[in-house]
Coordinates of N, CA and C in Angstrom, one line a residue:
R1 N 117.6 83.9 97.7 CA 119.0 84.1 97.2 C 120.0 83.6 98.2
Y2 N 119.8 83.8 99.5 CA 120.8 83.3 100.4 C 120.9 81.8 100.5
L3 N 119.8 81.1 100.3 CA 119.8 79.7 100.3 C 120.6 79.1 99.2
F4 N 120.5 79.7 98.0 CA 121.2 79.2 96.8 C 122.6 80.0 96.7
Q5 N 122.9 80.8 97.6 CA 124.2 81.6 97.6 C 124.3 82.4 96.3
L6 N 123.2 83.2 96.0 CA 123.2 84.0 94.8 C 123.3 85.5 95.3
R7 N 123.9 86.3 94.4 CA 124.0 87.7 94.7 C 123.7 88.5 93.5
V8 N 123.0 89.7 93.7 CA 122.7 90.6 92.6 C 123.7 91.7 92.5
V9 N 124.3 91.8 91.4 CA 125.3 92.8 91.2 C 125.0 93.6 89.9
D10 N 125.7 94.8 89.8 CA 125.5 95.6 88.6 C 126.4 95.0 87.4
D11 N 126.4 95.8 86.3 CA 127.2 95.3 85.2 C 128.7 95.2 85.4
N12 N 129.2 95.9 86.4 CA 130.6 95.9 86.8 C 131.0 94.9 87.9
G13 N 130.0 94.2 88.4 CA 130.2 93.2 89.5 C 130.1 93.8 90.9
L14 N 129.7 95.0 91.0 CA 129.6 95.7 92.3 C 128.2 95.5 92.8
A15 N 128.0 95.7 94.1 CA 126.6 95.6 94.7 C 125.8 96.7 94.1
I16 N 124.5 96.4 93.9 CA 123.6 97.4 93.3 C 123.1 98.3 94.4
S17 N 122.7 99.5 94.0 CA 122.1 100.4 95.0 C 120.7 100.1 95.4
Q18 N 120.2 100.7 96.5 CA 118.9 100.4 97.0 C 117.8 100.8 95.9
E19 N 118.1 101.9 95.2 CA 117.1 102.3 94.2 C 117.0 101.3 93.0
Q20 N 118.2 100.7 92.6 CA 118.2 99.7 91.6 C 117.5 98.5 92.1
M21 N 117.7 98.1 93.3 CA 117.1 96.9 93.9 C 115.6 97.0 94.0
V22 N 115.1 98.2 94.4 CA 113.7 98.4 94.5 C 113.0 98.4 93.1
S23 N 113.6 99.0 92.1 CA 113.1 99.0 90.7 C 113.2 97.6 90.1
R24 N 114.2 96.9 90.4 CA 114.4 95.5 89.9 C 113.3 94.6 90.5
E25 N 113.1 94.7 91.8 CA 112.1 93.8 92.4 C 110.7 94.2 91.9
A26 N 110.4 95.5 91.7 CA 109.1 95.9 91.3 C 108.8 95.4 89.9
I27 N 109.8 95.4 89.0 CA 109.6 94.9 87.6 C 109.5 93.4 87.7
R28 N 110.3 92.7 88.5 CA 110.3 91.3 88.6 C 108.9 90.8 89.2
N29 N 108.3 91.5 90.1 CA 107.0 91.1 90.7 C 105.8 91.7 90.0
L30 N 106.0 92.4 88.9 CA 104.9 93.0 88.2 C 103.8 92.1 87.8
F31 N 104.2 90.9 87.3 CA 103.2 89.9 86.9 C 102.3 89.5 88.2
A32 N 103.0 89.2 89.3 CA 102.2 88.8 90.5 C 101.3 89.9 91.0
W33 N 101.7 91.1 90.9 CA 100.9 92.2 91.4 C 99.7 92.5 90.4
F34 N 100.0 92.3 89.1 CA 99.0 92.6 88.1 C 97.9 91.5 87.9
A35 N 98.3 90.3 88.2 CA 97.3 89.2 88.0 C 96.0 89.3 88.8
P36 N 96.0 89.6 90.1 CA 94.7 89.8 90.8 C 93.9 90.9 90.2
F37 N 94.5 92.0 89.9 CA 93.8 93.2 89.3 C 93.2 92.8 88.0
A38 N 94.0 92.1 87.2 CA 93.5 91.6 85.8 C 92.3 90.7 86.0
T39 N 92.4 89.8 87.0 CA 91.3 88.8 87.2 C 90.1 89.6 87.6
F40 N 90.2 90.5 88.5 CA 89.0 91.3 88.9 C 88.4 92.0 87.7
L41 N 89.2 92.7 86.9 CA 88.7 93.4 85.7 C 88.0 92.5 84.7
S42 N 88.6 91.3 84.5 CA 88.1 90.5 83.5 C 86.8 89.8 83.9
L43 N 86.5 89.8 85.1 CA 85.2 89.2 85.5 C 84.0 90.1 85.1
N44 N 84.2 91.4 85.0 CA 83.1 92.3 84.7 C 82.9 92.5 83.2
T45 N 84.0 92.6 82.4 CA 83.8 92.9 81.0 C 84.6 91.9 80.1
P46 N 84.1 91.4 79.1 CA 84.8 90.5 78.2 C 85.9 91.2 77.4
L47 N 85.7 92.5 77.1 CA 86.7 93.3 76.4 C 88.0 93.4 77.2
W48 N 87.8 93.8 78.5 CA 89.0 93.9 79.4 C 89.7 92.5 79.5
S49 N 88.9 91.5 79.5 CA 89.4 90.1 79.6 C 90.4 89.8 78.4
A50 N 89.9 90.1 77.3 CA 90.8 89.9 76.1 C 92.0 90.8 76.1
I51 N 91.9 92.0 76.4 CA 93.0 92.9 76.4 C 94.0 92.5 77.5
L52 N 93.6 92.1 78.6 CA 94.5 91.7 79.7 C 95.2 90.4 79.4
Q53 N 94.4 89.5 78.8 CA 95.1 88.2 78.4 C 96.2 88.5 77.4
I54 N 96.0 89.4 76.5 CA 97.1 89.7 75.5 C 98.3 90.3 76.2
L55 N 98.0 91.2 77.2 CA 99.1 91.9 77.9 C 99.9 90.9 78.8
V56 N 99.2 90.0 79.4 CA 99.8 89.0 80.3 C 100.7 88.1 79.5
Y57 N 100.1 87.5 78.4 CA 100.9 86.6 77.5 C 102.0 87.3 76.9
S58 N 101.9 88.6 76.5 CA 103.0 89.3 75.9 C 104.1 89.5 76.9
F59 N 103.8 89.8 78.2 CA 104.8 90.0 79.2 C 105.6 88.7 79.5
I60 N 104.8 87.6 79.5 CA 105.5 86.3 79.8 C 106.4 85.9 78.6
G61 N 105.8 86.2 77.4 CA 106.6 85.9 76.2 C 107.9 86.7 76.1
L62 N 107.8 88.0 76.5 CA 108.9 88.9 76.5 C 110.0 88.4 77.4
E63 N 109.6 87.9 78.6 CA 110.5 87.4 79.6 C 111.3 86.2 79.0
F64 N 110.6 85.3 78.4 CA 111.2 84.1 77.8 C 112.1 84.4 76.6
I65 N 111.7 85.4 75.8 CA 112.5 85.8 74.7 C 113.8 86.4 75.1
F66 N 113.8 87.2 76.1 CA 115.0 87.8 76.7 C 115.9 86.7 77.3
L67 N 115.3 85.8 78.0 CA 116.0 84.7 78.7 C 116.6 83.8 77.7
L68 N 115.9 83.4 76.6 CA 116.4 82.4 75.7 C 117.3 83.0 74.6
L69 N 117.1 84.2 74.2 CA 117.8 84.8 73.0 C 119.1 85.6 73.4
L70 N 119.1 86.2 74.6 CA 120.2 87.0 74.9 C 121.4 86.1 75.2
P71 N 122.6 86.5 74.8 CA 123.8 85.6 75.0 C 124.1 85.4 76.5
D72 N 123.9 86.4 77.3 CA 124.2 86.3 78.7 C 123.1 85.8 79.6
K73 N 122.0 85.4 79.0 CA 120.8 84.8 79.7 C 120.2 85.7 80.8
R74 N 120.0 86.9 80.4 CA 119.4 87.9 81.4 C 117.9 88.1 81.1
T75 N 117.2 88.4 82.1 CA 115.7 88.6 82.0 C 115.5 90.1 81.8
V76 N 114.2 90.4 81.6 CA 113.8 91.8 81.4 C 114.2 92.7 82.5
H77 N 113.9 92.3 83.7 CA 114.2 93.2 84.9 C 115.7 93.3 85.1
D78 N 116.5 92.4 84.7 CA 118.0 92.6 84.8 C 118.5 93.5 83.7
V79 N 117.9 93.4 82.5 CA 118.4 94.3 81.4 C 118.0 95.7 81.7
V80 N 116.8 95.9 82.2 CA 116.3 97.3 82.4 C 117.1 97.9 83.6
C81 N 117.4 97.2 84.6 CA 118.0 97.7 85.8 C 119.5 97.6 85.8
H82 N 120.1 97.1 84.7 CA 121.5 96.9 84.6 C 122.1 96.1 85.7
S83 N 121.5 94.9 85.9 CA 121.9 94.0 87.0 C 122.1 92.6 86.5
R84 N 122.6 91.8 87.3 CA 122.7 90.3 87.0 C 122.9 89.6 88.3
V85 N 122.5 88.3 88.2 CA 122.6 87.4 89.4 C 123.8 86.5 89.2
V86 N 124.7 86.5 90.2 CA 125.9 85.7 90.2 C 125.9 84.8 91.4
L87 N 126.7 83.7 91.3 CA 127.0 82.9 92.5 C 127.9 83.6 93.4
D88 N 127.6 83.5 94.7 CA 128.4 84.1 95.7 C 129.6 83.3 96.1

């Protein structure tokens, strides 16, 4: 964020709280945290593999749907946490 001079603010343009930032980052990194666990589970059972593939593709699809269809181009983690990224 600092390299590209980006800032995360709330809906009113003010700095977000620590709690909002933690929940925003947790949701944003959910896919990266879930992928190794999903890979481990899918190695053992084909049923888990199919279920986890559906969940992963659904999450990625949901991110793109939010990003492409919302008028203000916000992603899932920004909508849930009432935040947005702006140029500093």
